[in-house]
PDB file of C-alpha atoms and ligand atoms in Angstrom:
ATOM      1  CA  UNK A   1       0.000   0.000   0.000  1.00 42.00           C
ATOM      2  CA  UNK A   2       3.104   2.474   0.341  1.00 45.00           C
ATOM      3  CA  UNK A   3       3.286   3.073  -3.245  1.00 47.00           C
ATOM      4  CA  UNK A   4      -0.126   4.060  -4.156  1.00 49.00           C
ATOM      5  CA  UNK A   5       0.091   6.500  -0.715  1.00 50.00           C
ATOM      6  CA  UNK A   6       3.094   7.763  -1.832  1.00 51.00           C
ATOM      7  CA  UNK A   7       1.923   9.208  -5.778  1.00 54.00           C
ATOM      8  CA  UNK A   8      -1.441  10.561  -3.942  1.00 56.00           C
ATOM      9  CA  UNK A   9       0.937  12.840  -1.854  1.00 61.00           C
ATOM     10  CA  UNK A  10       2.866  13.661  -4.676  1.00 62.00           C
ATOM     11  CA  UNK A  11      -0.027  14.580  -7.180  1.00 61.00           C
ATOM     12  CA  UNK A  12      -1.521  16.702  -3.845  1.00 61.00           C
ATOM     13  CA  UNK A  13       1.795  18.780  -4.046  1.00 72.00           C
ATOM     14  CA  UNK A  14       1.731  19.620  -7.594  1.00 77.00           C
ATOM     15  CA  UNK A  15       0.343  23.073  -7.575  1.00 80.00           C
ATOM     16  CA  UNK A  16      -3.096  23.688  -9.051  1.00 78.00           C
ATOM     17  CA  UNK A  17      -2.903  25.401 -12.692  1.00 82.00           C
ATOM     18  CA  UNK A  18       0.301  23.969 -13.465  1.00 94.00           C
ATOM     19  CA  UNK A  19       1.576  21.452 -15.830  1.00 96.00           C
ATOM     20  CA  UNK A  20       3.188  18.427 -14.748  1.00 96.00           C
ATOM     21  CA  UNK A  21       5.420  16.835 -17.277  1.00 97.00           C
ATOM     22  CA  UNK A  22       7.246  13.313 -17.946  1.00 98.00           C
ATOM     23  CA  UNK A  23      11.056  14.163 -18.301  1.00 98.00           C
ATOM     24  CA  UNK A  24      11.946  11.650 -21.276  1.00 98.00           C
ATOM     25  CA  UNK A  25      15.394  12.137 -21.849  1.00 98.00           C
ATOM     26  CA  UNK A  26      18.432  13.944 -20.305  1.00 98.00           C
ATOM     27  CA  UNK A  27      21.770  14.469 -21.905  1.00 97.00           C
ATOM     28  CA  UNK A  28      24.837  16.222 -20.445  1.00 97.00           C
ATOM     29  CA  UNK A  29      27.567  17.867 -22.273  1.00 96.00           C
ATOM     30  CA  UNK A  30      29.743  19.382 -19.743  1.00 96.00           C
ATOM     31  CA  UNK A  31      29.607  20.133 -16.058  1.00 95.00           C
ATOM     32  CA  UNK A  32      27.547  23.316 -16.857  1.00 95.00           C
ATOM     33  CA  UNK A  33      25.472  22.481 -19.729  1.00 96.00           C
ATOM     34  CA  UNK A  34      22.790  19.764 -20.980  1.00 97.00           C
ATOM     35  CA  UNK A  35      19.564  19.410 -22.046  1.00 97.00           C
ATOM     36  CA  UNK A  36      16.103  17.573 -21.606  1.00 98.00           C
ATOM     37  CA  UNK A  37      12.875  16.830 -23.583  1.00 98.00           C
ATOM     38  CA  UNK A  38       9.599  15.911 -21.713  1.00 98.00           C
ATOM     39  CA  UNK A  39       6.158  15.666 -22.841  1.00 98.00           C
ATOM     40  CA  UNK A  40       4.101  18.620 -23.954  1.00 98.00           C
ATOM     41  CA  UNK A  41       0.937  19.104 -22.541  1.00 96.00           C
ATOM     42  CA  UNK A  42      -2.124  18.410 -24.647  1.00 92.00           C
ATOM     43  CA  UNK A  43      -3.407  22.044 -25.678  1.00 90.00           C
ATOM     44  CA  UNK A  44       0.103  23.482 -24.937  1.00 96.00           C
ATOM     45  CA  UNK A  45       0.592  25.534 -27.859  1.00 97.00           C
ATOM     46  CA  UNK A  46       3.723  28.349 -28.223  1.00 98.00           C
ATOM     47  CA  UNK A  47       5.313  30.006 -30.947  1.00 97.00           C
ATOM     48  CA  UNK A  48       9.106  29.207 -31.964  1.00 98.00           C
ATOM     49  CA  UNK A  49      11.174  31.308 -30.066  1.00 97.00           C
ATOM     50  CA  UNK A  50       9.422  32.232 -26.756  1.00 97.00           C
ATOM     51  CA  UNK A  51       9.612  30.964 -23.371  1.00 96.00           C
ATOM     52  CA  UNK A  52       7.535  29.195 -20.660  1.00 97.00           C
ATOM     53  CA  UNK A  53       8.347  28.749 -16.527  1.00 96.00           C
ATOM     54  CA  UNK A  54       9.641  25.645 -15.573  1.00 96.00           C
ATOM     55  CA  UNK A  55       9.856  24.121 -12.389  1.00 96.00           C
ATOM     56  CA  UNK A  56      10.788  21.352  -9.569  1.00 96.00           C
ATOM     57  CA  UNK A  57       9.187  20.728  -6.389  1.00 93.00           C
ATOM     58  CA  UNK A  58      12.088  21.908  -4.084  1.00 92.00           C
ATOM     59  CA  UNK A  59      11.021  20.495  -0.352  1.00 90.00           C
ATOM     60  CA  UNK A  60       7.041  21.202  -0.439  1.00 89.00           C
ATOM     61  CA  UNK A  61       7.359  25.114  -2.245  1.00 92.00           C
ATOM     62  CA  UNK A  62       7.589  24.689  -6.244  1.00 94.00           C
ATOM     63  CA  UNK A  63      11.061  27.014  -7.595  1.00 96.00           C
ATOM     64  CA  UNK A  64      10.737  28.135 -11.450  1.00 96.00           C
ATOM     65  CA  UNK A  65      12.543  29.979 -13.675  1.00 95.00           C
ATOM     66  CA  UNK A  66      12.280  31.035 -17.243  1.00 96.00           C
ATOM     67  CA  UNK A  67      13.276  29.087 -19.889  1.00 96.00           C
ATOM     68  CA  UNK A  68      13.448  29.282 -23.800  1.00 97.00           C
ATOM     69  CA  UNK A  69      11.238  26.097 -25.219  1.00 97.00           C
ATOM     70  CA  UNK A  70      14.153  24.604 -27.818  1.00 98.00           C
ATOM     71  CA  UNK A  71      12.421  22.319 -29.619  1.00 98.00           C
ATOM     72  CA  UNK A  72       9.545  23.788 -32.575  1.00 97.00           C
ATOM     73  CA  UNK A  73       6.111  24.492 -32.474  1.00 96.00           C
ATOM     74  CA  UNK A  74       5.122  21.642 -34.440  1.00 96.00           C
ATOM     75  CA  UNK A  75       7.433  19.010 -32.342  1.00 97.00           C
ATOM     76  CA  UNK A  76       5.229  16.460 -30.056  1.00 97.00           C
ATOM     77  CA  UNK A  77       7.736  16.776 -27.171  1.00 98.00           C
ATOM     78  CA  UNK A  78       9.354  19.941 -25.331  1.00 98.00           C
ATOM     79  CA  UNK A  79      13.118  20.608 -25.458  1.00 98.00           C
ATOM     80  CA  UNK A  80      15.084  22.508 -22.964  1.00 98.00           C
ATOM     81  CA  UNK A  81      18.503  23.897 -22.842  1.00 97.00           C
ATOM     82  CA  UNK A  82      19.761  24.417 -19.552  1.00 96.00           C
ATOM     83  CA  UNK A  83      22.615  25.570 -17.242  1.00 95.00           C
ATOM     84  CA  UNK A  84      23.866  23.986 -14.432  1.00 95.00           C
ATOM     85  CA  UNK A  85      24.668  26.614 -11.476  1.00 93.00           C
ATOM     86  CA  UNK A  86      26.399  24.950  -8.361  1.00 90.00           C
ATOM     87  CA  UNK A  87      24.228  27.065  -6.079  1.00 92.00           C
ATOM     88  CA  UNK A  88      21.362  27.442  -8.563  1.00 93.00           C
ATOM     89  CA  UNK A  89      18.050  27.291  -6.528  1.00 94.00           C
ATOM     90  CA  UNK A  90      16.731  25.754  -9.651  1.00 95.00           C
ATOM     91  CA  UNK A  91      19.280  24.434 -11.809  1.00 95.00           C
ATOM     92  CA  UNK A  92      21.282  22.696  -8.651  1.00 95.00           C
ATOM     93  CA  UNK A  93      17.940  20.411  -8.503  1.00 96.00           C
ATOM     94  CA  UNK A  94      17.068  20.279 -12.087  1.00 97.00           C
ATOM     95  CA  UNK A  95      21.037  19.130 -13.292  1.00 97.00           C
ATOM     96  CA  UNK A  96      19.896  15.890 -11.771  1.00 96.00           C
ATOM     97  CA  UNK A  97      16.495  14.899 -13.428  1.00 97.00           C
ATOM     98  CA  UNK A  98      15.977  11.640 -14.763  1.00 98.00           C
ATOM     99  CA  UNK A  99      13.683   9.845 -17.349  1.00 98.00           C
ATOM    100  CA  UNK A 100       9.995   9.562 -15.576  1.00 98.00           C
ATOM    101  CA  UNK A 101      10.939  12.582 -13.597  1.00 97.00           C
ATOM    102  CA  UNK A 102       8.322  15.289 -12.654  1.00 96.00           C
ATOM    103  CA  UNK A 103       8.953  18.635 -14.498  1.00 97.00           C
ATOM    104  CA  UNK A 104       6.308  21.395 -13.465  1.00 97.00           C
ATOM    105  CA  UNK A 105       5.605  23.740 -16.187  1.00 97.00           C
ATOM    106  CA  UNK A 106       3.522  27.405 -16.166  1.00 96.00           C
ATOM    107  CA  UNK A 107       0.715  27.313 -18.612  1.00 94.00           C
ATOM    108  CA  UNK A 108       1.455  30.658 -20.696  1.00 94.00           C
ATOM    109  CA  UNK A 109       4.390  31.187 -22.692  1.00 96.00           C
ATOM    110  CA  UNK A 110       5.461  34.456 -24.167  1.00 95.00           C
ATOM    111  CA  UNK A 111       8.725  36.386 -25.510  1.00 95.00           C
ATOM    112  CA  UNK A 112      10.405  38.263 -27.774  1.00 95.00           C
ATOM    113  CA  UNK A 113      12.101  36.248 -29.980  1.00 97.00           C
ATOM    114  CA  UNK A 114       9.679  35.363 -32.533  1.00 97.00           C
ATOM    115  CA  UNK A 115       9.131  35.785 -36.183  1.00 97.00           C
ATOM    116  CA  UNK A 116       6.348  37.797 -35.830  1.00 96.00           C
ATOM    117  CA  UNK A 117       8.385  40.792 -33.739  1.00 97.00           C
ATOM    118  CA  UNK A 118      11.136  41.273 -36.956  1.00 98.00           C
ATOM    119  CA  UNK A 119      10.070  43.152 -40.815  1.00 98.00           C
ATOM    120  CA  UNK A 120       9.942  41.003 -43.557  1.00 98.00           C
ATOM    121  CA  UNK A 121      13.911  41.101 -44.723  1.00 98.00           C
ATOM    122  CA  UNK A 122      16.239  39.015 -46.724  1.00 98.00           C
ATOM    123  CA  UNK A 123      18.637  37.606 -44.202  1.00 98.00           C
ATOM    124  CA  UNK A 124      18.213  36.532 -40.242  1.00 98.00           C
ATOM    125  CA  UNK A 125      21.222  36.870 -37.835  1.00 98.00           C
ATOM    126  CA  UNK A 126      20.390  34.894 -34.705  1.00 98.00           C
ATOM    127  CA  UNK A 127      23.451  36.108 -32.315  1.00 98.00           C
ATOM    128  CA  UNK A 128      23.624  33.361 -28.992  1.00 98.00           C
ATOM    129  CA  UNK A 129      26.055  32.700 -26.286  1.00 97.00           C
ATOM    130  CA  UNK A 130      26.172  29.843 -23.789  1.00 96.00           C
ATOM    131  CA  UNK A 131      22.323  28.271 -23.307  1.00 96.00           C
ATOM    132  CA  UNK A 132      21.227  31.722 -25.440  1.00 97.00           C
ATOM    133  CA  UNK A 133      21.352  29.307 -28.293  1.00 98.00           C
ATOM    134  CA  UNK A 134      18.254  27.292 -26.726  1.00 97.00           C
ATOM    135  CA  UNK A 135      15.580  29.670 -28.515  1.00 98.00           C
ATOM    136  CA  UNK A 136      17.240  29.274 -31.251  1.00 98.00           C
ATOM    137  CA  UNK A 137      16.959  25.800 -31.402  1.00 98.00           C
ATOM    138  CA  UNK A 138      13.143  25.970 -31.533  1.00 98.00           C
ATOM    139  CA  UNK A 139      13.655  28.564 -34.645  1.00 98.00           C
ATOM    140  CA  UNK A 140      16.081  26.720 -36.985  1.00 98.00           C
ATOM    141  CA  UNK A 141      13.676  24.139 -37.100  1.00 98.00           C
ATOM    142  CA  UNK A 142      10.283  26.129 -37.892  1.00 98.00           C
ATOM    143  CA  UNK A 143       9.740  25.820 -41.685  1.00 97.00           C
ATOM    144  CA  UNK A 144       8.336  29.430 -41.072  1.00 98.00           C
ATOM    145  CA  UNK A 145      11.983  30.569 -40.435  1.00 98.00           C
ATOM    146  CA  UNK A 146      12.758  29.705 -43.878  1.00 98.00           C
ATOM    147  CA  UNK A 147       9.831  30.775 -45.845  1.00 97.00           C
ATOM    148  CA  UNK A 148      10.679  34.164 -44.500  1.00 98.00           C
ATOM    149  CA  UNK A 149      14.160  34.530 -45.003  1.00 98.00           C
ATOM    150  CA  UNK A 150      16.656  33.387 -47.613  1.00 97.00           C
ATOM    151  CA  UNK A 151      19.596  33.182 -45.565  1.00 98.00           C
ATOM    152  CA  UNK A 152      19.701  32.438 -41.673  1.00 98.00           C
ATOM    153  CA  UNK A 153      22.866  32.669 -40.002  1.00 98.00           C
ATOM    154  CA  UNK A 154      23.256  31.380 -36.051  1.00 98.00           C
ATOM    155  CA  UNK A 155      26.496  32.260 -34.498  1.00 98.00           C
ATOM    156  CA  UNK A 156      26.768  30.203 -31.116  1.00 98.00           C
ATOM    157  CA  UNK A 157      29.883  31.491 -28.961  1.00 98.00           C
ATOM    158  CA  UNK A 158      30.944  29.941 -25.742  1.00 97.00           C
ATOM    159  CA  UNK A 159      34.026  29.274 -23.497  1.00 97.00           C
ATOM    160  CA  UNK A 160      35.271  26.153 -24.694  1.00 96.00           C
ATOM    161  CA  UNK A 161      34.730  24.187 -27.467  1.00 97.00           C
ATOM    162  CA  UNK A 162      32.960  21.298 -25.373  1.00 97.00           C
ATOM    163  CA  UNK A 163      29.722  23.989 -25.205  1.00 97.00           C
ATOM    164  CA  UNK A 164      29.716  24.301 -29.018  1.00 98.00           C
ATOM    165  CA  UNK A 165      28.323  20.629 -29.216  1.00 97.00           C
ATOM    166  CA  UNK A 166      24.769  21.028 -28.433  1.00 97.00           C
ATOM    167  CA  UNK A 167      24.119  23.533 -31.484  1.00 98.00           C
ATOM    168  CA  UNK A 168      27.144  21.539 -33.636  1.00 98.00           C
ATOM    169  CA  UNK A 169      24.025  18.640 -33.427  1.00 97.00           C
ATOM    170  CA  UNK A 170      21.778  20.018 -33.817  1.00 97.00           C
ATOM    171  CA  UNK A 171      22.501  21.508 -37.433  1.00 97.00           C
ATOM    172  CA  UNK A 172      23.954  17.646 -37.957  1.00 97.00           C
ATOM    173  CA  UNK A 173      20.485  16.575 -37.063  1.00 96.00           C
ATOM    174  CA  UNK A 174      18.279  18.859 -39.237  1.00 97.00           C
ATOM    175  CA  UNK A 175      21.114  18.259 -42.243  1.00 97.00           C
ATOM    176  CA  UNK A 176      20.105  14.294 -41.454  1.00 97.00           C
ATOM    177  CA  UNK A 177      16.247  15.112 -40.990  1.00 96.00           C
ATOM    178  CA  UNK A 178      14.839  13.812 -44.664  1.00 96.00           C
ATOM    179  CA  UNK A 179      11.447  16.111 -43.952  1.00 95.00           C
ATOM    180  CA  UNK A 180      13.809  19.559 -42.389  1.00 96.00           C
ATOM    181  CA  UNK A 181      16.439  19.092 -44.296  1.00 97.00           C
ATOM    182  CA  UNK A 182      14.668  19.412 -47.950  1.00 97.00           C
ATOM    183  CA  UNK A 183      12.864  22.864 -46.005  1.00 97.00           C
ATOM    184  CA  UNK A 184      16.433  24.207 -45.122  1.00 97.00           C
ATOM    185  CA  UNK A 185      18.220  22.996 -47.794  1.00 96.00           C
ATOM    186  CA  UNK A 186      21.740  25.587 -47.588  1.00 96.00           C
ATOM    187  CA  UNK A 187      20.041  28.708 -45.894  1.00 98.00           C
ATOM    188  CA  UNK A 188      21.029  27.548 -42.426  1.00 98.00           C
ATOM    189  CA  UNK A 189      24.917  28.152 -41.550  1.00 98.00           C
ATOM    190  CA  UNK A 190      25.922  27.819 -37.987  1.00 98.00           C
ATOM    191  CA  UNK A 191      28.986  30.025 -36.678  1.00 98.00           C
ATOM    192  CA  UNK A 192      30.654  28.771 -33.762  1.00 98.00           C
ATOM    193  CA  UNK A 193      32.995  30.595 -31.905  1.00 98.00           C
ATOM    194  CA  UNK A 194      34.973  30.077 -28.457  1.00 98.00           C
ATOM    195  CA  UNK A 195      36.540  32.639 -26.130  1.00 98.00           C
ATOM    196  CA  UNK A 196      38.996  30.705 -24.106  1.00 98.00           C
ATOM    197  CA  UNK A 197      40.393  27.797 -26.001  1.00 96.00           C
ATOM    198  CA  UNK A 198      41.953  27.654 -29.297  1.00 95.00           C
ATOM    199  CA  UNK A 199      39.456  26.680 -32.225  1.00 96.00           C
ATOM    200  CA  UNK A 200      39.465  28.059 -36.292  1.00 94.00           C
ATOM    201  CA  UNK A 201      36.926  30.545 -35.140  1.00 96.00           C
ATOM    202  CA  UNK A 202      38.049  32.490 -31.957  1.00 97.00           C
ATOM    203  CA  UNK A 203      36.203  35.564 -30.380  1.00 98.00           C
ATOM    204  CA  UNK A 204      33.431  37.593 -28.883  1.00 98.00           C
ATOM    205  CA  UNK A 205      30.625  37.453 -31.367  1.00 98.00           C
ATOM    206  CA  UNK A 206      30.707  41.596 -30.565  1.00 98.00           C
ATOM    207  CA  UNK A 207      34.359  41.725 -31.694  1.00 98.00           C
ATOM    208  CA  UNK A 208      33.963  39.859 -34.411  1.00 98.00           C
ATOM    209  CA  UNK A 209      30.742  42.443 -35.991  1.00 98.00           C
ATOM    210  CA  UNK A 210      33.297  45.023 -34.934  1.00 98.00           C
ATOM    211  CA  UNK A 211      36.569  44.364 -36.853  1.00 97.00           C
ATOM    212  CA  UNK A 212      33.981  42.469 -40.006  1.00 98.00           C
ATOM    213  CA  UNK A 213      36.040  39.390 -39.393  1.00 98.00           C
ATOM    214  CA  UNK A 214      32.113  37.722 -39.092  1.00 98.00           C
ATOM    215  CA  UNK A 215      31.043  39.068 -42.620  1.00 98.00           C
ATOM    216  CA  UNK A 216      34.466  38.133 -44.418  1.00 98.00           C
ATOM    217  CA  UNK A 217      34.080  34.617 -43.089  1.00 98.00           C
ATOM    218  CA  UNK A 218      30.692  34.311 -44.002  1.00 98.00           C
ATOM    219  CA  UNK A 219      30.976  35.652 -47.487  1.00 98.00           C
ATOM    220  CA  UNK A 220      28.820  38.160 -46.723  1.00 98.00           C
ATOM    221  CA  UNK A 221      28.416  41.953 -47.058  1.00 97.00           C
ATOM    222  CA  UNK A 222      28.462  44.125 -43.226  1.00 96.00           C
ATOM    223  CA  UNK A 223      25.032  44.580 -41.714  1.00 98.00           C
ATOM    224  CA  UNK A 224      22.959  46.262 -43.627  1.00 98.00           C
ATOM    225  CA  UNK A 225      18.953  47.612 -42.166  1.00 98.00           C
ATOM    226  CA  UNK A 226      17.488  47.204 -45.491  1.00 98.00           C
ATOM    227  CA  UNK A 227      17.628  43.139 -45.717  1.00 98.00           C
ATOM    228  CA  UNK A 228      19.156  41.914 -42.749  1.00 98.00           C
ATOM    229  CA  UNK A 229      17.190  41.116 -39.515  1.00 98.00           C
ATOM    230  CA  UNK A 230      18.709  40.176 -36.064  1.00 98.00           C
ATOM    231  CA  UNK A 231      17.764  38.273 -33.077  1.00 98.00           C
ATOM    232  CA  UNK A 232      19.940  38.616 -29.718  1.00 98.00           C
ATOM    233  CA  UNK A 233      19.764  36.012 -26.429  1.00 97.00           C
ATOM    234  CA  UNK A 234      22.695  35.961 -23.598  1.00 96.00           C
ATOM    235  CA  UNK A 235      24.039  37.544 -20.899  1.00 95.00           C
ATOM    236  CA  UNK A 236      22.548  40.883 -19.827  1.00 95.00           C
ATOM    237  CA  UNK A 237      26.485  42.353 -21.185  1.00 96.00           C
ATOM    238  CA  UNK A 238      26.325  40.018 -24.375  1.00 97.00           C
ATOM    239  CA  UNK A 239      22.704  41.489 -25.422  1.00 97.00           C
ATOM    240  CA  UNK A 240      23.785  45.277 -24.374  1.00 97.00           C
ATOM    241  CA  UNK A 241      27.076  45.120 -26.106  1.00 98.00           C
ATOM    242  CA  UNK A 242      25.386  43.504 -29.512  1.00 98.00           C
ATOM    243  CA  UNK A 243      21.984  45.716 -29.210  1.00 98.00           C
ATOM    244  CA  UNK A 244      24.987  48.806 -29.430  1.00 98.00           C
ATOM    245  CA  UNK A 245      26.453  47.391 -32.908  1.00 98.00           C
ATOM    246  CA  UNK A 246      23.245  46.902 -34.234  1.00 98.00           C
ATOM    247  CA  UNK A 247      22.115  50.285 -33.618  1.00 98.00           C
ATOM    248  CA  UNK A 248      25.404  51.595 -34.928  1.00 98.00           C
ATOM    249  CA  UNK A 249      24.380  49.561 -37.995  1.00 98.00           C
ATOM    250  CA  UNK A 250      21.313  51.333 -38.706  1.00 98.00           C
ATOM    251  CA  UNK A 251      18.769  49.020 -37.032  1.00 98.00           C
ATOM    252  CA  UNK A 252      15.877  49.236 -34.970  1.00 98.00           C
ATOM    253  CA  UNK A 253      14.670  47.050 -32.163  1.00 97.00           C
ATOM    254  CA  UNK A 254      10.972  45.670 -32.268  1.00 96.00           C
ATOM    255  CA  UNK A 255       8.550  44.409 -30.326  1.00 91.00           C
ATOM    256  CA  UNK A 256       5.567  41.897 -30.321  1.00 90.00           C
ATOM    257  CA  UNK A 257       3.644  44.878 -31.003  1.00 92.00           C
ATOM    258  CA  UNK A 258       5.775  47.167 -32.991  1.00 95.00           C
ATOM    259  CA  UNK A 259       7.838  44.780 -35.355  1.00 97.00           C
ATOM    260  CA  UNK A 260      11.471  45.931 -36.882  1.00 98.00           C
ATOM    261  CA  UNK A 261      14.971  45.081 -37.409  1.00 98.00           C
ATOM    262  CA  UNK A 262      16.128  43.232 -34.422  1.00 98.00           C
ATOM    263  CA  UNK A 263      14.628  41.715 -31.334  1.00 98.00           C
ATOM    264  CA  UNK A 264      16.504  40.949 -27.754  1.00 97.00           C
ATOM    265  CA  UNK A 265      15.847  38.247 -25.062  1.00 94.00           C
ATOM    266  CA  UNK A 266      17.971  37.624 -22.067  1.00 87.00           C
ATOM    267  CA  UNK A 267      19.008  33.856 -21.839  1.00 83.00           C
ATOM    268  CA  UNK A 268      17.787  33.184 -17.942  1.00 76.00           C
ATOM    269  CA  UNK A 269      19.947  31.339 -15.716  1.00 68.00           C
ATOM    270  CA  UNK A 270      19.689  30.115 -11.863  1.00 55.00           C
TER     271      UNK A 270
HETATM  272  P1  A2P B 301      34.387  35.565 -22.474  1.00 87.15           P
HETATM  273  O1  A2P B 301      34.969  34.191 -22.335  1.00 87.15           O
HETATM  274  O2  A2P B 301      35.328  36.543 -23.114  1.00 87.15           O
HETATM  275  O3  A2P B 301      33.788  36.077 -21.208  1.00 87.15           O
HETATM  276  P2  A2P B 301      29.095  32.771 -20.250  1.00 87.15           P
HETATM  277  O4  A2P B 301      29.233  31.269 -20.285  1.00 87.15           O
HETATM  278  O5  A2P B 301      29.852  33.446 -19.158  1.00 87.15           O
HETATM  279  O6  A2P B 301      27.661  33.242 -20.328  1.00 87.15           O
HETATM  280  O7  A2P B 301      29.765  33.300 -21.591  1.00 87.15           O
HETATM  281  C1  A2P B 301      29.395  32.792 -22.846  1.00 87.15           C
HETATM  282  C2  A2P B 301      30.177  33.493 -23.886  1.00 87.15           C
HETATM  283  O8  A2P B 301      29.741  34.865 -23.981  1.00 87.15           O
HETATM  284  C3  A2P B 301      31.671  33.529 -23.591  1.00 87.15           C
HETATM  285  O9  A2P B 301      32.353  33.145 -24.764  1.00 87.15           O
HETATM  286  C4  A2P B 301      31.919  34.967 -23.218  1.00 87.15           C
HETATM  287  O10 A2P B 301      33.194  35.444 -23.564  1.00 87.15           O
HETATM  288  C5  A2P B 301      30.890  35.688 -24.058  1.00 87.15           C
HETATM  289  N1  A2P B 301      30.572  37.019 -23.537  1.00 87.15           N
HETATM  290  C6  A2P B 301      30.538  37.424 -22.247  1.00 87.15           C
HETATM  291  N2  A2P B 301      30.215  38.722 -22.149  1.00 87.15           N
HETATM  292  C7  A2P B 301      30.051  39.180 -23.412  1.00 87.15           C
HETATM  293  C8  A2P B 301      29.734  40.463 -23.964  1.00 87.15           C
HETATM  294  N3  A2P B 301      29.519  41.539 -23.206  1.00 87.15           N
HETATM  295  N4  A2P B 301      29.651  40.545 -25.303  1.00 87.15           N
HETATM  296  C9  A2P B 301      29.881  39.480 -26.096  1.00 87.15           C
HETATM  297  N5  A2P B 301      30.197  38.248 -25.627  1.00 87.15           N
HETATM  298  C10 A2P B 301      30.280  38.095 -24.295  1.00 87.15           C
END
């Protein structure tokens, strides 16, 4: 009888108005970084890019914090893209999830980082460091993404080159993906760059818009208001120093209600 007892108490302690998901799968890449999928709530709908509350029963009081949703609208589970903080009050429970976890989840999403915030242009910059990638993620594989722009360029930077991996698979994935990759096709390129390690591509993403070493790699005229569109999530510093360049550049930032050039979103950690 101590089983059954035992899942009653639990469902009492889920709060009311909440999701509570099945964690599926949980891979780590580093001692700070890995991700999860769990199931997505029947009803639970979101637009590529934004962001939903997730949680973890810590003692008897649930703890959430915001996270970007990685994985596409149209995709049957839900992606995440996390941190791991030593002290986190969060992430120092949530680094050690399991498959048939518990994952408590807010029921509204929202953010900034959608489609619908930019002007229609010809080219989409999508400028992440560390977990800032995650809303990303969810973009690169929306078909929308590419039947608004011609050429989308993500430039992931991080400290080493062990954090690179979880965007270096996921472009392998949608290149192996019969149904994404025939939507892509060659409009996706993925710039990786580390700080503190030697790699081909070395740099602050800001540096590298700054001295044009970005746009001479890529082949690619400097940024331009007219076609090009941006899309910002990192640090509070990362997304201040960028939003600067792209102002310098001629660009505008938008809103859900006010769409233009660019569009910022801090990537949440804790
Ligand atoms: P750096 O190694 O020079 O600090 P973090 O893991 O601390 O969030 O950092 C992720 C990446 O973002 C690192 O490569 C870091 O470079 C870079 N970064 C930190 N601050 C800024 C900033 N103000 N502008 C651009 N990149 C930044």
């Amino acid at each position: 009888m101590n089983a059954p007892a035992k899942t009653e108490d639990f469902a009492a302690s889920i709060p009311a108005g909440v999701f509570a998901e099945t964690v599926l799968s949980v891979q780590h890449y580093t001692d700070r970084l890995f991700r999860f999928r769990m199931t997505r709530p029947a009803g639970f709908r979101f637009r590529s890019g934004e962001f939903a509350m997730i949680g973890l029963m810590v003692g008897d009081k649930p703890i959430y914090r915001a996270y970007s949703i990685a994985s596409p609208a149209w995709d049957e589970e839900l992606e995440f893209f996390s941190i791991k903080v030593p002290d986190g009050p969060l992430t120092s429970h949530l680094q050690a999830i399991k498959p048939g976890d518990t994952v408590l989840m807010r029921k509204k999403p929202t953010g900034t980082l959608v489609l619908d915030a930019l002007t229609p242009g010809k080219r989409l910059y999508m400028f992440s460091t560390g977990t800032g990638i995650a809303p990303f993620a969810s973009l690169i594989r929306d078909p929308e993404t590419y039947e608004k722009f011609e050429d989308v360029i993500l430039t992931h930077t991080c400290r080493d080159v062990a954090e690179l991996k979880y965007g270096q698979d996921l472009v392998e994935e949608i290149r192996n993906d019969d149904m994404l990759s025939e939507i892509v096709g060659n409009k996706l390129r993925l710039y990786s760059t580390v700080t503190r390690e030697d790699y081909p591509f070395k740099g602050r993403i800001t540096d590298l818009i700054e001295n044009g070493k970005l746009f001479s790699d890529l082949g690619v005229p400097p940024l331009n208001p007219e076609i090009d569109r941006g899309m910002i999530c990192g640090s509070a510093a990362m997304l201040k120093d960028t939003k600067e360049l792209l102002e310098k550049a001629g660009m505008q930032e938008g809103a859900n209600n006010k769409p233009s050039e660019f569009v910022i979103e801090r990537a949440f950690v804790g």
